[in-house]
GROMACS .gro file of N, CA and C in nm:
model
  303
    1MET      N    1   1.040   0.702   0.364
    1MET     CA    2   1.007   0.792   0.314
    1MET      C    3   0.917   0.907   0.347
    2GLU      N    4   0.872   1.041   0.284
    2GLU     CA    5   0.842   1.146   0.336
    2GLU      C    6   0.701   1.079   0.326
    3PRO      N    7   0.607   1.171   0.411
    3PRO     CA    8   0.439   1.164   0.395
    3PRO      C    9   0.410   1.212   0.232
    4ARG      N   10   0.310   1.137   0.183
    4ARG     CA   11   0.256   1.154   0.069
    4ARG      C   12   0.117   1.256   0.095
    5ASN      N   13   0.054   1.305   0.001
    5ASN     CA   14  -0.078   1.384   0.008
    5ASN      C   15  -0.061   1.550  -0.063
    6ARG      N   16   0.077   1.618  -0.043
    6ARG     CA   17   0.130   1.731  -0.083
    6ARG      C   18   0.013   1.822  -0.131
    7ASN      N   19  -0.093   1.826  -0.029
    7ASN     CA   20  -0.188   1.956  -0.045
    7ASN      C   21  -0.281   1.944  -0.123
    8LYS      N   22  -0.310   1.788  -0.161
    8LYS     CA   23  -0.395   1.761  -0.220
    8LYS      C   24  -0.548   1.736  -0.150
    9GLY      N   25  -0.550   1.803  -0.065
    9GLY     CA   26  -0.675   1.786  -0.018
    9GLY      C   27  -0.718   1.691   0.086
   10PRO      N   28  -0.868   1.695   0.123
   10PRO     CA   29  -0.914   1.568   0.227
   10PRO      C   30  -0.932   1.450   0.105
   11PHE      N   31  -0.949   1.481  -0.011
   11PHE     CA   32  -1.010   1.354  -0.114
   11PHE      C   33  -0.909   1.288  -0.170
   12ARG      N   34  -0.811   1.308  -0.067
   12ARG     CA   35  -0.664   1.189  -0.129
   12ARG      C   36  -0.628   1.163   0.000
   13ALA      N   37  -0.560   1.012   0.002
   13ALA     CA   38  -0.496   0.953   0.130
   13ALA      C   39  -0.349   1.024   0.162
   14ASP      N   40  -0.349   1.056   0.273
   14ASP     CA   41  -0.221   1.114   0.369
   14ASP      C   42  -0.128   0.950   0.383
   15TYR      N   43  -0.038   0.888   0.291
   15TYR     CA   44   0.033   0.753   0.354
   15TYR      C   45   0.221   0.788   0.316
   16THR      N   46   0.283   0.694   0.361
   16THR     CA   47   0.384   0.677   0.339
   16THR      C   48   0.434   0.532   0.241
   17TYR      N   49   0.575   0.491   0.211
   17TYR     CA   50   0.584   0.375   0.120
   17TYR      C   51   0.706   0.376   0.174
   18THR      N   52   0.771   0.243   0.146
   18THR     CA   53   0.920   0.183   0.169
   18THR      C   54   0.896   0.080   0.055
   19ILE      N   55   1.027   0.087   0.025
   19ILE     CA   56   1.036  -0.107  -0.069
   19ILE      C   57   1.146  -0.155  -0.019
   20GLU      N   58   1.130  -0.277   0.018
   20GLU     CA   59   1.245  -0.365   0.062
   20GLU      C   60   1.234  -0.495  -0.053
   21GLY      N   61   1.372  -0.488  -0.137
   21GLY     CA   62   1.366  -0.589  -0.244
   21GLY      C   63   1.241  -0.574  -0.268
   22ASN      N   64   1.155  -0.685  -0.345
   22ASN     CA   65   1.039  -0.670  -0.393
   22ASN      C   66   0.907  -0.628  -0.361
   23ILE      N   67   0.902  -0.591  -0.258
   23ILE     CA   68   0.790  -0.559  -0.150
   23ILE      C   69   0.757  -0.410  -0.133
   24ILE      N   70   0.639  -0.335  -0.189
   24ILE     CA   71   0.653  -0.221  -0.151
   24ILE      C   72   0.520  -0.216  -0.039
   25SER      N   73   0.551  -0.125   0.053
   25SER     CA   74   0.475  -0.130   0.188
   25SER      C   75   0.410   0.010   0.217
   26ILE      N   76   0.314  -0.006   0.242
   26ILE     CA   77   0.236   0.155   0.201
   26ILE      C   78   0.198   0.129   0.376
   27VAL      N   79   0.140   0.289   0.418
   27VAL     CA   80   0.136   0.306   0.538
   27VAL      C   81   0.003   0.353   0.555
   28ASP      N   82  -0.098   0.383   0.586
   28ASP     CA   83  -0.209   0.511   0.587
   28ASP      C   84  -0.176   0.566   0.750
   29LEU      N   85  -0.172   0.680   0.713
   29LEU     CA   86  -0.143   0.789   0.819
   29LEU      C   87  -0.230   0.821   0.894
   30ASP      N   88  -0.359   0.786   0.830
   30ASP     CA   89  -0.481   0.830   0.928
   30ASP      C   90  -0.488   0.944   0.942
   31GLN      N   91  -0.496   1.084   0.862
   31GLN     CA   92  -0.444   1.205   0.898
   31GLN      C   93  -0.621   1.245   0.905
   32GLY      N   94  -0.701   1.206   0.885
   32GLY     CA   95  -0.821   1.274   0.871
   32GLY      C   96  -0.879   1.264   0.735
   33SER      N   97  -0.749   1.243   0.594
   33SER     CA   98  -0.808   1.247   0.497
   33SER      C   99  -0.868   1.089   0.436
   34LYS      N  100  -0.892   1.066   0.328
   34LYS     CA  101  -0.925   0.993   0.219
   34LYS      C  102  -0.832   0.832   0.325
   35SER      N  103  -0.895   0.722   0.298
   35SER     CA  104  -0.789   0.625   0.346
   35SER      C  105  -0.718   0.566   0.246
   36VAL      N  106  -0.615   0.494   0.288
   36VAL     CA  107  -0.575   0.434   0.177
   36VAL      C  108  -0.626   0.337   0.106
   37THR      N  109  -0.756   0.227   0.167
   37THR     CA  110  -0.806   0.165   0.137
   37THR      C  111  -0.901   0.202   0.010
   38ASN      N  112  -0.943   0.312   0.035
   38ASN     CA  113  -1.062   0.359  -0.028
   38ASN      C  114  -0.981   0.471  -0.178
   39ASP      N  115  -0.826   0.477  -0.149
   39ASP     CA  116  -0.754   0.565  -0.234
   39ASP      C  117  -0.649   0.475  -0.320
   40MET      N  118  -0.685   0.402  -0.320
   40MET     CA  119  -0.545   0.265  -0.360
   40MET      C  120  -0.542   0.321  -0.476
   41GLU      N  121  -0.608   0.324  -0.563
   41GLU     CA  122  -0.596   0.377  -0.708
   41GLU      C  123  -0.473   0.487  -0.755
   42ASN      N  124  -0.515   0.599  -0.676
   42ASN     CA  125  -0.445   0.703  -0.678
   42ASN      C  126  -0.316   0.671  -0.605
   43VAL      N  127  -0.266   0.597  -0.479
   43VAL     CA  128  -0.170   0.569  -0.444
   43VAL      C  129  -0.067   0.487  -0.487
   44LEU      N  130  -0.173   0.395  -0.603
   44LEU     CA  131  -0.039   0.334  -0.650
   44LEU      C  132   0.010   0.406  -0.801
   45ASP      N  133  -0.095   0.484  -0.868
   45ASP     CA  134  -0.061   0.583  -0.947
   45ASP      C  135   0.032   0.650  -0.914
   46GLU      N  136   0.074   0.706  -0.783
   46GLU     CA  137   0.153   0.783  -0.759
   46GLU      C  138   0.306   0.748  -0.712
   47ILE      N  139   0.246   0.658  -0.672
   47ILE     CA  140   0.414   0.536  -0.655
   47ILE      C  141   0.449   0.496  -0.777
   48ARG      N  142   0.406   0.460  -0.908
   48ARG     CA  143   0.424   0.458  -1.010
   48ARG      C  144   0.499   0.528  -1.097
   49ALA      N  145   0.432   0.684  -1.068
   49ALA     CA  146   0.502   0.778  -1.105
   49ALA      C  147   0.648   0.820  -1.065
   50GLU      N  148   0.650   0.782  -0.928
   50GLU     CA  149   0.780   0.775  -0.848
   50GLU      C  150   0.887   0.688  -0.930
   51ILE      N  151   0.874   0.569  -0.905
   51ILE     CA  152   0.927   0.449  -0.919
   51ILE      C  153   0.937   0.399  -1.061
   52GLY      N  154   0.810   0.434  -1.134
   52GLY     CA  155   0.808   0.352  -1.231
   52GLY      C  156   0.735   0.235  -1.256
   53ASP      N  157   0.709   0.142  -1.325
   53ASP     CA  158   0.639  -0.014  -1.346
   53ASP      C  159   0.642  -0.070  -1.211
   54LEU      N  160   0.531  -0.102  -1.157
   54LEU     CA  161   0.486  -0.170  -1.060
   54LEU      C  162   0.506  -0.360  -1.054
   55ALA      N  163   0.543  -0.367  -1.170
   55ALA     CA  164   0.503  -0.500  -1.225
   55ALA      C  165   0.660  -0.542  -1.162
   56GLY      N  166   0.659  -0.686  -1.107
   56GLY     CA  167   0.780  -0.755  -1.018
   56GLY      C  168   0.722  -0.758  -0.908
   57TYR      N  169   0.667  -0.629  -0.866
   57TYR     CA  170   0.643  -0.561  -0.720
   57TYR      C  171   0.563  -0.638  -0.621
   58ALA      N  172   0.515  -0.690  -0.499
   58ALA     CA  173   0.403  -0.728  -0.419
   58ALA      C  174   0.413  -0.615  -0.348
   59VAL      N  175   0.280  -0.603  -0.320
   59VAL     CA  176   0.205  -0.508  -0.230
   59VAL      C  177   0.139  -0.496  -0.122
   60ILE      N  178   0.190  -0.450  -0.021
   60ILE     CA  179   0.117  -0.455   0.117
   60ILE      C  180   0.078  -0.336   0.180
   61TYR      N  181   0.038  -0.357   0.245
   61TYR     CA  182  -0.036  -0.194   0.334
   61TYR      C  183  -0.096  -0.192   0.449
   62ARG      N  184  -0.126  -0.076   0.497
   62ARG     CA  185  -0.136  -0.112   0.690
   62ARG      C  186  -0.246   0.024   0.657
   63ASP      N  187  -0.342  -0.029   0.682
   63ASP     CA  188  -0.464   0.058   0.704
   63ASP      C  189  -0.514   0.132   0.805
   64SER      N  190  -0.586   0.190   0.820
   64SER     CA  191  -0.596   0.294   0.923
   64SER      C  192  -0.656   0.240   1.033
   65MET      N  193  -0.700   0.098   1.041
   65MET     CA  194  -0.737   0.039   1.167
   65MET      C  195  -0.573  -0.067   1.188
   66GLY      N  196  -0.481  -0.041   1.137
   66GLY     CA  197  -0.364  -0.073   1.191
   66GLY      C  198  -0.335  -0.230   1.129
   67ARG      N  199  -0.396  -0.272   1.072
   67ARG     CA  200  -0.377  -0.395   0.982
   67ARG      C  201  -0.302  -0.410   0.898
   68TRP      N  202  -0.257  -0.531   0.841
   68TRP     CA  203  -0.172  -0.549   0.694
   68TRP      C  204  -0.240  -0.619   0.629
   69ASP      N  205  -0.266  -0.595   0.489
   69ASP     CA  206  -0.340  -0.690   0.426
   69ASP      C  207  -0.257  -0.655   0.242
   70GLY      N  208  -0.327  -0.731   0.197
   70GLY     CA  209  -0.206  -0.714   0.032
   70GLY      C  210  -0.320  -0.655  -0.076
   71VAL      N  211  -0.261  -0.614  -0.165
   71VAL     CA  212  -0.321  -0.599  -0.295
   71VAL      C  213  -0.250  -0.651  -0.382
   72ARG      N  214  -0.355  -0.672  -0.483
   72ARG     CA  215  -0.289  -0.723  -0.616
   72ARG      C  216  -0.358  -0.658  -0.763
   73LEU      N  217  -0.232  -0.631  -0.852
   73LEU     CA  218  -0.289  -0.570  -0.954
   73LEU      C  219  -0.344  -0.662  -1.086
   74VAL      N  220  -0.415  -0.666  -1.157
   74VAL     CA  221  -0.466  -0.767  -1.193
   74VAL      C  222  -0.559  -0.671  -1.316
   75GLY      N  223  -0.409  -0.643  -1.392
   75GLY     CA  224  -0.461  -0.597  -1.567
   75GLY      C  225  -0.486  -0.446  -1.491
   76SER      N  226  -0.629  -0.388  -1.498
   76SER     CA  227  -0.616  -0.265  -1.493
   76SER      C  228  -0.735  -0.278  -1.337
   77SER      N  229  -0.731  -0.378  -1.277
   77SER     CA  230  -0.799  -0.367  -1.174
   77SER      C  231  -0.723  -0.393  -1.073
   78ILE      N  232  -0.746  -0.348  -0.914
   78ILE     CA  233  -0.672  -0.372  -0.802
   78ILE      C  234  -0.788  -0.476  -0.698
   79GLU      N  235  -0.745  -0.575  -0.668
   79GLU     CA  236  -0.768  -0.695  -0.578
   79GLU      C  237  -0.704  -0.659  -0.467
   80PHE      N  238  -0.786  -0.663  -0.336
   80PHE     CA  239  -0.766  -0.650  -0.211
   80PHE      C  240  -0.752  -0.822  -0.142
   81TYR      N  241  -0.620  -0.865  -0.060
   81TYR     CA  242  -0.655  -1.011  -0.031
   81TYR      C  243  -0.608  -0.957   0.164
   82ALA      N  244  -0.675  -1.055   0.251
   82ALA     CA  245  -0.663  -1.076   0.385
   82ALA      C  246  -0.494  -1.113   0.405
   83LEU      N  247  -0.414  -1.025   0.462
   83LEU     CA  248  -0.341  -1.051   0.524
   83LEU      C  249  -0.330  -1.101   0.699
   84ASN      N  250  -0.409  -0.985   0.750
   84ASN     CA  251  -0.479  -0.953   0.851
   84ASN      C  252  -0.394  -0.990   1.000
   85GLU      N  253  -0.275  -0.925   0.925
   85GLU     CA  254  -0.139  -0.885   1.049
   85GLU      C  255  -0.117  -0.782   1.062
   86THR      N  256  -0.108  -0.775   1.203
   86THR     CA  257  -0.057  -0.653   1.300
   86THR      C  258   0.099  -0.576   1.287
   87ASP      N  259   0.149  -0.689   1.259
   87ASP     CA  260   0.283  -0.650   1.226
   87ASP      C  261   0.366  -0.715   1.071
   88GLY      N  262   0.376  -0.567   1.076
   88GLY     CA  263   0.450  -0.557   0.911
   88GLY      C  264   0.557  -0.672   0.840
   89GLU      N  265   0.680  -0.752   0.971
   89GLU     CA  266   0.769  -0.771   0.887
   89GLU      C  267   0.656  -0.953   0.857
   90ARG      N  268   0.573  -0.993   0.934
   90ARG     CA  269   0.502  -1.089   0.964
   90ARG      C  270   0.399  -1.068   0.847
   91ALA      N  271   0.331  -0.979   0.809
   91ALA     CA  272   0.263  -0.959   0.683
   91ALA      C  273   0.333  -0.984   0.568
   92ALA      N  274   0.479  -0.924   0.547
   92ALA     CA  275   0.604  -0.963   0.426
   92ALA      C  276   0.599  -1.091   0.428
   93ALA      N  277   0.620  -1.192   0.565
   93ALA     CA  278   0.691  -1.288   0.552
   93ALA      C  279   0.559  -1.411   0.492
   94ARG      N  280   0.474  -1.328   0.518
   94ARG     CA  281   0.321  -1.424   0.509
   94ARG      C  282   0.316  -1.393   0.361
   95LEU      N  283   0.343  -1.297   0.312
   95LEU     CA  284   0.304  -1.227   0.108
   95LEU      C  285   0.410  -1.342   0.054
   96LEU      N  286   0.501  -1.360   0.119
   96LEU     CA  287   0.597  -1.434   0.022
   96LEU      C  288   0.586  -1.540  -0.012
   97HIS      N  289   0.495  -1.638   0.113
   97HIS     CA  290   0.458  -1.752   0.106
   97HIS      C  291   0.312  -1.771  -0.004
   98LEU      N  292   0.273  -1.677  -0.017
   98LEU     CA  293   0.161  -1.683  -0.146
   98LEU      C  294   0.209  -1.625  -0.295
   99LEU      N  295   0.303  -1.589  -0.274
   99LEU     CA  296   0.383  -1.540  -0.407
   99LEU      C  297   0.422  -1.653  -0.481
  100PRO      N  298   0.387  -1.700  -0.608
  100PRO     CA  299   0.449  -1.801  -0.698
  100PRO      C  300   0.607  -1.800  -0.709
  101GLY      N  301   0.646  -1.912  -0.671
  101GLY     CA  302   0.791  -1.896  -0.679
  101GLY      C  303   0.849  -1.968  -0.767
   0.00000   0.00000   0.00000
């Protein structure tokens, strides 16, 4: 996907995302704006505006330090949890083991 921020200024995260199956993978482009971690609510709102409801999706993200972690939507709250992986595929595989099956 194309980079996101679209002239929203330094107060919004620069990121890309992809969807594979039921996993949304967000990558912080670390271009000097707000980090994805600190702007996650807006990032998820923008993705929701593009693809619709996020129910049924698991979300992982690569932060500005290159670490992959997870995001859980609980009601109107966002919870972060550690996957602590440097490889996106390993993070996704680890995530799938954590999901209820």
